[in-house]
PDB file of C-alpha atoms in Angstrom:
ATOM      1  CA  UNK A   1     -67.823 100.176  24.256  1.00 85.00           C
ATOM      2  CA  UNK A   2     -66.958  96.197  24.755  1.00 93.00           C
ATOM      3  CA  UNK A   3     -68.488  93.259  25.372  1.00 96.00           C
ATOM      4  CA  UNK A   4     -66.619  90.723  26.492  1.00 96.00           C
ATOM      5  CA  UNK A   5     -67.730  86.996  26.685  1.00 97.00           C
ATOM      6  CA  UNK A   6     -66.160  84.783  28.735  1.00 96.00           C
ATOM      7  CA  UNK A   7     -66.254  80.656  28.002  1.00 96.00           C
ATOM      8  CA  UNK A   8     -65.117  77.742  29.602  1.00 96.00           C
ATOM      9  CA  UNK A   9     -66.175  74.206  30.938  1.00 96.00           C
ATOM     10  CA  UNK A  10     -67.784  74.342  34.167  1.00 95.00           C
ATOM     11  CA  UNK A  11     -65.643  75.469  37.062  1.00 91.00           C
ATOM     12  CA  UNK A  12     -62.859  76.263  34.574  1.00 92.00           C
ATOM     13  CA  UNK A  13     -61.902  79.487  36.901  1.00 88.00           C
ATOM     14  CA  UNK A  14     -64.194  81.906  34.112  1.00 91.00           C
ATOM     15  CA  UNK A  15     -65.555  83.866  37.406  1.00 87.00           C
ATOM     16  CA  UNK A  16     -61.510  84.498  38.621  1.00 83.00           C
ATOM     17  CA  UNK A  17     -61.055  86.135  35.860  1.00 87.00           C
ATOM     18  CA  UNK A  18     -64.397  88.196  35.309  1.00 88.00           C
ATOM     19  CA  UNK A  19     -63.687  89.739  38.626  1.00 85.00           C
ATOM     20  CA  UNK A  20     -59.930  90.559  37.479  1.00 83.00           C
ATOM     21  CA  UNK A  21     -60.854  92.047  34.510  1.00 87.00           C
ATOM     22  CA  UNK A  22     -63.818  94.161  36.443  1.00 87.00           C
ATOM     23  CA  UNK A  23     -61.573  95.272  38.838  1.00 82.00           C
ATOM     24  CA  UNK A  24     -59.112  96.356  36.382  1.00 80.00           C
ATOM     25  CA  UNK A  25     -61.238  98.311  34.261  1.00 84.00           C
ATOM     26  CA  UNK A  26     -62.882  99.965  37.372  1.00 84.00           C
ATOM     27  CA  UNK A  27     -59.199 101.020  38.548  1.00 76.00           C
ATOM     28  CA  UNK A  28     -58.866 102.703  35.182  1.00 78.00           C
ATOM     29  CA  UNK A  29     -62.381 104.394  35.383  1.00 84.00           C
ATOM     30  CA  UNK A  30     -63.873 102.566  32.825  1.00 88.00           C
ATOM     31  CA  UNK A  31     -67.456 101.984  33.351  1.00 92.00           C
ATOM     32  CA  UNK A  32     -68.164  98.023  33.702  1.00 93.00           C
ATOM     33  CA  UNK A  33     -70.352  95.584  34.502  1.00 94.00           C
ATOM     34  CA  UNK A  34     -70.426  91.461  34.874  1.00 94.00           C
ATOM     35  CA  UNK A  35     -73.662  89.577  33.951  1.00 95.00           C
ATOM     36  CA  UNK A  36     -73.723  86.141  35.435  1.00 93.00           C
ATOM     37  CA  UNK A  37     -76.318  83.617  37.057  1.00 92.00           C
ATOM     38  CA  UNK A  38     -75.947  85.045  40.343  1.00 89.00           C
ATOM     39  CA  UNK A  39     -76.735  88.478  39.118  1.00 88.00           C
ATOM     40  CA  UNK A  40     -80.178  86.275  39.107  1.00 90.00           C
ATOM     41  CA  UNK A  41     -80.158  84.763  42.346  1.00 90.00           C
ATOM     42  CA  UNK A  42     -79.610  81.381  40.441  1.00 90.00           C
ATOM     43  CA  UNK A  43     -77.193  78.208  41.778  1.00 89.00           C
ATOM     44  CA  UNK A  44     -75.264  75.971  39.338  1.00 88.00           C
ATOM     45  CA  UNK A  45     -77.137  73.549  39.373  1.00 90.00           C
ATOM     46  CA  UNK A  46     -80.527  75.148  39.549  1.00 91.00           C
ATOM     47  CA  UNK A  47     -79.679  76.816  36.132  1.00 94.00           C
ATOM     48  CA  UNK A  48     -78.945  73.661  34.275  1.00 95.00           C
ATOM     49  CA  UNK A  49     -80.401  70.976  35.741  1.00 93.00           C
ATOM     50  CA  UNK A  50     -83.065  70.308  32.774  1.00 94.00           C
ATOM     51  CA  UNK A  51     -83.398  71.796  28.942  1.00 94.00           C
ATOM     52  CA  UNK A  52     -86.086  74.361  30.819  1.00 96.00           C
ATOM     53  CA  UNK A  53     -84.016  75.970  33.154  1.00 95.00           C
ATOM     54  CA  UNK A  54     -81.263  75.825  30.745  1.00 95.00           C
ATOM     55  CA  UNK A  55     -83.396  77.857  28.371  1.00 96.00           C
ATOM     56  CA  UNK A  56     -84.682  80.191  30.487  1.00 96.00           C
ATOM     57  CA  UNK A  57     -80.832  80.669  32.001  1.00 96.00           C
ATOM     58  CA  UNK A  58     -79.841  81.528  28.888  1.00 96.00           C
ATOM     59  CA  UNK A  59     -82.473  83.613  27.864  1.00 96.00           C
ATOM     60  CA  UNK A  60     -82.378  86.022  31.063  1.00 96.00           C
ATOM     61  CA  UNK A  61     -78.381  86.177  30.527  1.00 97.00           C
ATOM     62  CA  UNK A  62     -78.744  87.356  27.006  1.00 96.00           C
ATOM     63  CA  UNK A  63     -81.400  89.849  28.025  1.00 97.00           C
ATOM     64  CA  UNK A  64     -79.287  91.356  30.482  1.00 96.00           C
ATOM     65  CA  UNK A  65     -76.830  91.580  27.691  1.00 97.00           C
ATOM     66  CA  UNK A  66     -78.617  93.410  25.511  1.00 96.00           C
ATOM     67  CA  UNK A  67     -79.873  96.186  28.150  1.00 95.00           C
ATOM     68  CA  UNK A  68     -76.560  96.442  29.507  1.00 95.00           C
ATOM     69  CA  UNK A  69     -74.581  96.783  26.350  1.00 96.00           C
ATOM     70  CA  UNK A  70     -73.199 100.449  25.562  1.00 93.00           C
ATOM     71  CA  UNK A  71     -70.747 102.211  23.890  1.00 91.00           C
ATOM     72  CA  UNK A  72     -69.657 103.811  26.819  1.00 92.00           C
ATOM     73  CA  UNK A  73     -69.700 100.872  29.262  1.00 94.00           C
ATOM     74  CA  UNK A  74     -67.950  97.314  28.676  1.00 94.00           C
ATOM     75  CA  UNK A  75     -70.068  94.130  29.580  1.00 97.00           C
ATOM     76  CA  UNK A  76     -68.765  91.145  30.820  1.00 96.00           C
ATOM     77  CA  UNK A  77     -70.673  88.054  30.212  1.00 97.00           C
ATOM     78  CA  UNK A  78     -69.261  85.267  32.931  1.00 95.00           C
ATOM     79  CA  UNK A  79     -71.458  81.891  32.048  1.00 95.00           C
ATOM     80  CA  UNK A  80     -70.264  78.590  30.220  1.00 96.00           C
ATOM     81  CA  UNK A  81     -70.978  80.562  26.772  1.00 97.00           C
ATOM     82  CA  UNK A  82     -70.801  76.462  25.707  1.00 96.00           C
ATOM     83  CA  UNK A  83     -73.118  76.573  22.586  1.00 96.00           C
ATOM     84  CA  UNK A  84     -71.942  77.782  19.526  1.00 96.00           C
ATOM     85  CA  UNK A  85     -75.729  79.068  18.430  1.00 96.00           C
ATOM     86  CA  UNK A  86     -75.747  81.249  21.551  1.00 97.00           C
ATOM     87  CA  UNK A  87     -72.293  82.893  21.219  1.00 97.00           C
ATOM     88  CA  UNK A  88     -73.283  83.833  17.717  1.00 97.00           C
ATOM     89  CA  UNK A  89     -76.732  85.021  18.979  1.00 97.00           C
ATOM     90  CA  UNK A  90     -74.344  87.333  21.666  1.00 97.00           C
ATOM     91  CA  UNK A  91     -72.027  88.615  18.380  1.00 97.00           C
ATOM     92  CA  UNK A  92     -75.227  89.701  16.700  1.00 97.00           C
ATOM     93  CA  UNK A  93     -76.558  91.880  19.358  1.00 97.00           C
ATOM     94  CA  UNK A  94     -73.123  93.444  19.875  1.00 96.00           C
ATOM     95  CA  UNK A  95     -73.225  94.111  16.270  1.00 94.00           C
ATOM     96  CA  UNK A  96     -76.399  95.517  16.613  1.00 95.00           C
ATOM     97  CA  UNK A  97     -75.678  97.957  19.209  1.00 94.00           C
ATOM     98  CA  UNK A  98     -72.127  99.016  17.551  1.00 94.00           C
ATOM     99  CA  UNK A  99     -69.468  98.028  20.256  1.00 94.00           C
ATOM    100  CA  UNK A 100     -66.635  95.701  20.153  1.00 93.00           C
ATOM    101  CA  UNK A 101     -66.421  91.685  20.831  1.00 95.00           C
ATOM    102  CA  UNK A 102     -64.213  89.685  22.680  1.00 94.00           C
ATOM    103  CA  UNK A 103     -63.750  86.176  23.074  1.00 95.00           C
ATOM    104  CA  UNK A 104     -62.328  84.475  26.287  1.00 94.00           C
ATOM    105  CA  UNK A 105     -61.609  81.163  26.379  1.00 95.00           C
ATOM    106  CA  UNK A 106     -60.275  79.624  29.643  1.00 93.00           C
ATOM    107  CA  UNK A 107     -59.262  76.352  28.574  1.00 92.00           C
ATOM    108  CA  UNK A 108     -58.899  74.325  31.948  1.00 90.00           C
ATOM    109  CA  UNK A 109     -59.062  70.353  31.423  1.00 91.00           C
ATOM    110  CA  UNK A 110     -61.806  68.702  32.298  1.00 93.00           C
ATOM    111  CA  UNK A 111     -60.120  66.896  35.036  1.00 91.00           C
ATOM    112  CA  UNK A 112     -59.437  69.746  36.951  1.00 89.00           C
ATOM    113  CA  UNK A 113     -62.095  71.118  36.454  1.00 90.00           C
ATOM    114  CA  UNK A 114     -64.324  68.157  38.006  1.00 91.00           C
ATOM    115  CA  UNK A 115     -61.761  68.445  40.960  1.00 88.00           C
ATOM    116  CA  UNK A 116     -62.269  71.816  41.505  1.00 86.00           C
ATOM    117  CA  UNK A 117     -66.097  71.562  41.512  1.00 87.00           C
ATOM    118  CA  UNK A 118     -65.892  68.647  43.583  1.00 86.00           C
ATOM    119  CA  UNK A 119     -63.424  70.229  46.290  1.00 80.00           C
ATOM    120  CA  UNK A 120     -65.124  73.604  46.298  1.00 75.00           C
ATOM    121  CA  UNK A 121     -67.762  74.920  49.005  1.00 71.00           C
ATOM    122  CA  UNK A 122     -70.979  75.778  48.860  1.00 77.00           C
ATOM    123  CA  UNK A 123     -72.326  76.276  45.088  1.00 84.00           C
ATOM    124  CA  UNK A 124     -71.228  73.355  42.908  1.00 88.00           C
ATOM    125  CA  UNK A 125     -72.875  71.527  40.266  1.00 93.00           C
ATOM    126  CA  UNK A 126     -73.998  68.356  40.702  1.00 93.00           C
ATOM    127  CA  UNK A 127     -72.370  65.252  39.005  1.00 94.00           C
ATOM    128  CA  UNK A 128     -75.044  65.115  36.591  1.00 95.00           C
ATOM    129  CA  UNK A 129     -75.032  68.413  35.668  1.00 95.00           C
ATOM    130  CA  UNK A 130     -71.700  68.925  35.332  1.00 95.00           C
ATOM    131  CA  UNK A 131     -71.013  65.702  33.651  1.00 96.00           C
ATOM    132  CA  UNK A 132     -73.845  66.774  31.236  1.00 96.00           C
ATOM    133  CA  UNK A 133     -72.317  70.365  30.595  1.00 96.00           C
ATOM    134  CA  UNK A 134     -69.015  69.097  30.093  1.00 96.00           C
ATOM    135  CA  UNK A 135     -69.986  66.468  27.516  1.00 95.00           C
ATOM    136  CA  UNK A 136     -71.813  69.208  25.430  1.00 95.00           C
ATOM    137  CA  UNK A 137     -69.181  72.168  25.433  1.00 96.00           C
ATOM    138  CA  UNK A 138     -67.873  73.401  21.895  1.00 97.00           C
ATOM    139  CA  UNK A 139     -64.692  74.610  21.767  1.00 95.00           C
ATOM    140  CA  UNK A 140     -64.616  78.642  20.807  1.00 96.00           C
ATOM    141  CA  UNK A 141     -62.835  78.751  17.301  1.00 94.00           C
ATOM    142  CA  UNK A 142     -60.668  81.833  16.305  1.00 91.00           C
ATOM    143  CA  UNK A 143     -61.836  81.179  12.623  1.00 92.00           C
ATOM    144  CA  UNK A 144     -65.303  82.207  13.442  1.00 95.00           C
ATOM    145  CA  UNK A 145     -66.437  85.448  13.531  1.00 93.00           C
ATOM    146  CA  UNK A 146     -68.622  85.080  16.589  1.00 95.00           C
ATOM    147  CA  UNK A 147     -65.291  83.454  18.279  1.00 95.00           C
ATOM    148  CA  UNK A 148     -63.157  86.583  17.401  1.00 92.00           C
ATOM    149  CA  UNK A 149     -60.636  87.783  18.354  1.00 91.00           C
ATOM    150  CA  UNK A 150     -60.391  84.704  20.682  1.00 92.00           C
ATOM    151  CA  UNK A 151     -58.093  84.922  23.668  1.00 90.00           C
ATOM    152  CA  UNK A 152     -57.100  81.723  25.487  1.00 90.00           C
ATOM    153  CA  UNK A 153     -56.131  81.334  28.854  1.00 87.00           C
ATOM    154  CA  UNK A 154     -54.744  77.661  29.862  1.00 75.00           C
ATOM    155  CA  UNK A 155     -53.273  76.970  33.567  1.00 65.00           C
ATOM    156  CA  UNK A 156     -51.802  73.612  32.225  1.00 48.00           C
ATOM    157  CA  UNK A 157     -51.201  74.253  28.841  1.00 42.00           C
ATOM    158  CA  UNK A 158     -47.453  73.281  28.031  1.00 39.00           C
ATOM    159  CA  UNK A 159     -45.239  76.051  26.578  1.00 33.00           C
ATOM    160  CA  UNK A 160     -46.492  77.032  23.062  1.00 33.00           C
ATOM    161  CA  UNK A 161     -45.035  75.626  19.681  1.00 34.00           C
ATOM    162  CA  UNK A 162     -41.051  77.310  19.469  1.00 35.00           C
ATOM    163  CA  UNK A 163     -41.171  77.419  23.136  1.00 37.00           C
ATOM    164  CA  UNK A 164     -42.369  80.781  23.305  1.00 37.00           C
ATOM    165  CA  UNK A 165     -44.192  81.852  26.832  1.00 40.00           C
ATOM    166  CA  UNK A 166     -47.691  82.583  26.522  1.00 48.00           C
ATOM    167  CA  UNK A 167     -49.849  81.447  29.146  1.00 57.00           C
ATOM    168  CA  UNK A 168     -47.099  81.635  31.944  1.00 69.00           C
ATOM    169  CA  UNK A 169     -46.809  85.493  31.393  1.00 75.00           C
ATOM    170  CA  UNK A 170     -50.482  85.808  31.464  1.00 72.00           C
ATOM    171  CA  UNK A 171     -50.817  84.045  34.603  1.00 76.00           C
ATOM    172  CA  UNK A 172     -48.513  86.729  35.828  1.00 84.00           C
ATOM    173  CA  UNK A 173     -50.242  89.255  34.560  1.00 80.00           C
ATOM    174  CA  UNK A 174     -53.254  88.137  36.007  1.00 76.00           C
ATOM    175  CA  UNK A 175     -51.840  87.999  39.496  1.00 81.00           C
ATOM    176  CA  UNK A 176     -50.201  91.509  39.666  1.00 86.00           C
ATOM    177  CA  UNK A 177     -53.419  93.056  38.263  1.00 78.00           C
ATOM    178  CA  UNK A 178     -55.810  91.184  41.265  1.00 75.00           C
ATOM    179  CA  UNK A 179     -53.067  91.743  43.660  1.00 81.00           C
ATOM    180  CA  UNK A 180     -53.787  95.272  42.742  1.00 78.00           C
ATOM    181  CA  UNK A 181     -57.914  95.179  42.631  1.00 73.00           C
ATOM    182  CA  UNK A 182     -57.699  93.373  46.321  1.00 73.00           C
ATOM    183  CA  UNK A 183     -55.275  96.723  47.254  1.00 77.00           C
ATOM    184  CA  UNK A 184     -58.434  98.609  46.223  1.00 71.00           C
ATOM    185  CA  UNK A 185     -56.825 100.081  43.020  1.00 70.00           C
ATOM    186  CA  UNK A 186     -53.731 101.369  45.152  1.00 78.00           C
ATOM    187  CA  UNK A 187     -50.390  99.759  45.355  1.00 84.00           C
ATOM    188  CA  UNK A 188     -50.171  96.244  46.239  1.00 86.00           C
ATOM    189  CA  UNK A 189     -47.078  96.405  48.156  1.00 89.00           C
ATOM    190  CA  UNK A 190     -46.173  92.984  46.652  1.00 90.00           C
ATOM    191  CA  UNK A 191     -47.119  89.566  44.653  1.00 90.00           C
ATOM    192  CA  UNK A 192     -46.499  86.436  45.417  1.00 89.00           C
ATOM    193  CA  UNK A 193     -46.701  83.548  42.792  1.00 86.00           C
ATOM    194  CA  UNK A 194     -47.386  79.755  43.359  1.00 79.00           C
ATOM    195  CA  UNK A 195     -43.619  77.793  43.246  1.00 80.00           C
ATOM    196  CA  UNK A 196     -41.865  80.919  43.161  1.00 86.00           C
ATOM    197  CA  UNK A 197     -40.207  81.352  46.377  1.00 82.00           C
ATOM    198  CA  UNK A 198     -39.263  85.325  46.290  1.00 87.00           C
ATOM    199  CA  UNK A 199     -42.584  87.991  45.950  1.00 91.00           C
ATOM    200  CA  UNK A 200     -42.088  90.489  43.428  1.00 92.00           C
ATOM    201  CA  UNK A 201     -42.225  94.215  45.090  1.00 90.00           C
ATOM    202  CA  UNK A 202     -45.034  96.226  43.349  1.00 90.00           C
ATOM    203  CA  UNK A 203     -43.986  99.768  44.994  1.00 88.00           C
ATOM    204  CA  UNK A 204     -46.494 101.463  42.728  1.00 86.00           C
ATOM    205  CA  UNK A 205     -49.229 100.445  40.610  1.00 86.00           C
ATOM    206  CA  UNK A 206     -48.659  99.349  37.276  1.00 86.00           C
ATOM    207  CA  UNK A 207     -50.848  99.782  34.799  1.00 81.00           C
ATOM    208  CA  UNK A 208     -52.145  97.260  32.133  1.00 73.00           C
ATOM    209  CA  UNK A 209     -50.252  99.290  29.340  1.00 76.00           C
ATOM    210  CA  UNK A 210     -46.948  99.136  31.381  1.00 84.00           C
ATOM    211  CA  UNK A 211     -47.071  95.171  31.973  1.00 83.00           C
ATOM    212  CA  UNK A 212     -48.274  94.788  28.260  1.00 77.00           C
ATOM    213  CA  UNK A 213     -45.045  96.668  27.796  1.00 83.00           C
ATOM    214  CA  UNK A 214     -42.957  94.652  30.195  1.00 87.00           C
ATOM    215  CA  UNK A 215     -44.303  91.131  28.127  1.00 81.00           C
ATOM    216  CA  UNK A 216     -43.739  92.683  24.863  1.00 78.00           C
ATOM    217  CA  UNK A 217     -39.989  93.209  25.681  1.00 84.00           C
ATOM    218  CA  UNK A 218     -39.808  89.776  27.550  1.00 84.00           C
ATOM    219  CA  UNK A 219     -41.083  87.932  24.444  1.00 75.00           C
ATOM    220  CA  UNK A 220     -38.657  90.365  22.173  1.00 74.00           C
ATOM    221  CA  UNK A 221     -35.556  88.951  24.516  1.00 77.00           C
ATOM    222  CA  UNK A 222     -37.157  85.505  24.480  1.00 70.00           C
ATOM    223  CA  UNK A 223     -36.863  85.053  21.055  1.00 61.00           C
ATOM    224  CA  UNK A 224     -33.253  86.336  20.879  1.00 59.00           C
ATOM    225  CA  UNK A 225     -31.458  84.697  24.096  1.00 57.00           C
ATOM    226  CA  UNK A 226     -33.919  82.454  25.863  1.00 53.00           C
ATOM    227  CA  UNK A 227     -35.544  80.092  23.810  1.00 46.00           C
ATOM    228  CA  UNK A 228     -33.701  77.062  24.618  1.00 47.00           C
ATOM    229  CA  UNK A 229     -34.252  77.880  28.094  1.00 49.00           C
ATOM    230  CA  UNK A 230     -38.505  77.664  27.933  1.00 52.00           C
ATOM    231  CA  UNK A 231     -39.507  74.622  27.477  1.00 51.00           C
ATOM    232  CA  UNK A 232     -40.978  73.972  31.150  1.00 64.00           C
ATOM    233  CA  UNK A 233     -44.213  76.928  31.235  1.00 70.00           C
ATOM    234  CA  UNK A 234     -42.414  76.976  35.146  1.00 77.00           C
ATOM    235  CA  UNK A 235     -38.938  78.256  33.421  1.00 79.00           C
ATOM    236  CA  UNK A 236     -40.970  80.686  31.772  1.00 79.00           C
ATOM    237  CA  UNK A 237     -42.893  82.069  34.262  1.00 83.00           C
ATOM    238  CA  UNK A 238     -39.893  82.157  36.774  1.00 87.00           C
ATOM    239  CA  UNK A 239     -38.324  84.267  33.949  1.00 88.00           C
ATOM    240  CA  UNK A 240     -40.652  86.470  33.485  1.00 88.00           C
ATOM    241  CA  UNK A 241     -41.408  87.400  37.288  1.00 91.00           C
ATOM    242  CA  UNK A 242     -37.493  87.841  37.040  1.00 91.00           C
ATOM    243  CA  UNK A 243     -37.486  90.408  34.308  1.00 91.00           C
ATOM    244  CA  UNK A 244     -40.418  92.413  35.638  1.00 92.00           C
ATOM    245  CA  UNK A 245     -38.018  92.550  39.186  1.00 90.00           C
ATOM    246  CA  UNK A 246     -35.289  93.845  36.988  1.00 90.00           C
ATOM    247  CA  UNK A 247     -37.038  96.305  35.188  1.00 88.00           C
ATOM    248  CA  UNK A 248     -39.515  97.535  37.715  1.00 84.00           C
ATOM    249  CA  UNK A 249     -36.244  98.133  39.838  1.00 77.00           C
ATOM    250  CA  UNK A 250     -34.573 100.292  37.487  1.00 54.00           C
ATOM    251  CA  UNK A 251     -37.432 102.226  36.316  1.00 52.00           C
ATOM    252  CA  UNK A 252     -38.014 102.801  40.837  1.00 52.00           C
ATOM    253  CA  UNK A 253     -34.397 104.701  40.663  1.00 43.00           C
ATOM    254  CA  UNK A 254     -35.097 106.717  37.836  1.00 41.00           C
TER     255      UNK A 254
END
């Protein structure tokens, strides 16, 4: 069906996401699976610390990958995916097999990331390691073929060029549909979102086709009325959660 490869620096948030998208899918009954180093019984640091446990890392990832990959299952691979070589190595075998490619990019900054490896319990990487790791990542590039279609997700990214939202409504999205996978697929009752004071009341469950709907008619009004009013990604987001309370209200009394 899909394989879907996930890239980022080091404790870029790549494993957040993995499990959103996994949950989703399950909700929907689609068969999925995620293939990381834990899958392995591997730590950070154990999987990187020299070019030998790099290598073999990467080789037990990939041939995961390939036994995994169906077309009636989607794969998710959540690992740095850092080297361009080895995402092109991944495109070929989904070639090979016949199912479709995706590229995720979560493009956290660097500093954060170091700050969230450093604050975070349990498995980290080690300075070295991560230092090393960070140095050596290459940037996924849409114009690639093994890089598309590339999807980007940025917490701090400012708003996009014409002050259009993008990664504010994604965050969004994100949040409603994990709000959902921790309700077990049922409804979530409600989501709450960082700096916005009022939860947004999720009665019922809402599909990934309804909220693609919802951000499609956001972005239409956006474009029209709101422009001027999206320059801060908080604005946007704030609107957005706004919108979906509207709409989800009206669509509750019909």
């Amino acid at each position: 069906m899909s394989l879907i490869v996930i890239c980022g620096q080091p404790c870029a948030g790549k494993s957040r996401v993995a499990a959103a998208l996994l949950a989703l899918l399950e909700a929907k009954g689609v068969s999925a699976s995620v293939v990381d180093e834990p899958s392995f019984g591997l730590t950070k640091t154990e999987s990187y610390e020299d070019n030998v446990h790099e290598k073999n890392t990467r080789a037990k990832l990939k041939s995961a990958v390939d036994s995994k990959l169906s077309k009636r299952s989607v794969t998710i691979l959540d690992t740095l995916n850092n080297i361009k070589g080895y995402r092109y190595e991944l495109w070929c075998i989904a070639r090979g097999v016949g199912v479709r490619y995706f590229m995720v990019h979560i493009d956290t900054p660097v500093a954060t990331c170091r700050a969230w490896n450093s604050a975070r319990e349990g498995d980290t990487y080690s300075v070295d390691v991560f230092e090393d790791l960070a140095g050596r990542f290459e940037r996924p590039d849409g114009r690639n073929r093994w890089d598309s279609p590339l999807f980007t997700l940025s917490p701090d990214a400012p708003a996009p060029t014409g002050g259009l939202p993008g990664p504010p409504t994604i965050e969004v999205v994100l949040c409603i549909t994990e709000a959902q996978a921790n309700a077990g697929g049922a409804a979530a009752g409600s989501c709450s979102f960082a700096n916005i004071g009022r939860p947004l009341d999720l009665p019922h469950v809402i599909s990934l086709a309804e909220l693609r709907r919802h951000k499609r008619g956001f972005l239409k009004l956006a474009t029209k009325t709101l422009t001027s009013r999206l320059v801060d990604p908080m604005a946007a987001k704030r609107l957005f959660v706004d919108y979906l309370r509207d709409s989800l209200g009206l669509a509750n009394q019909q």
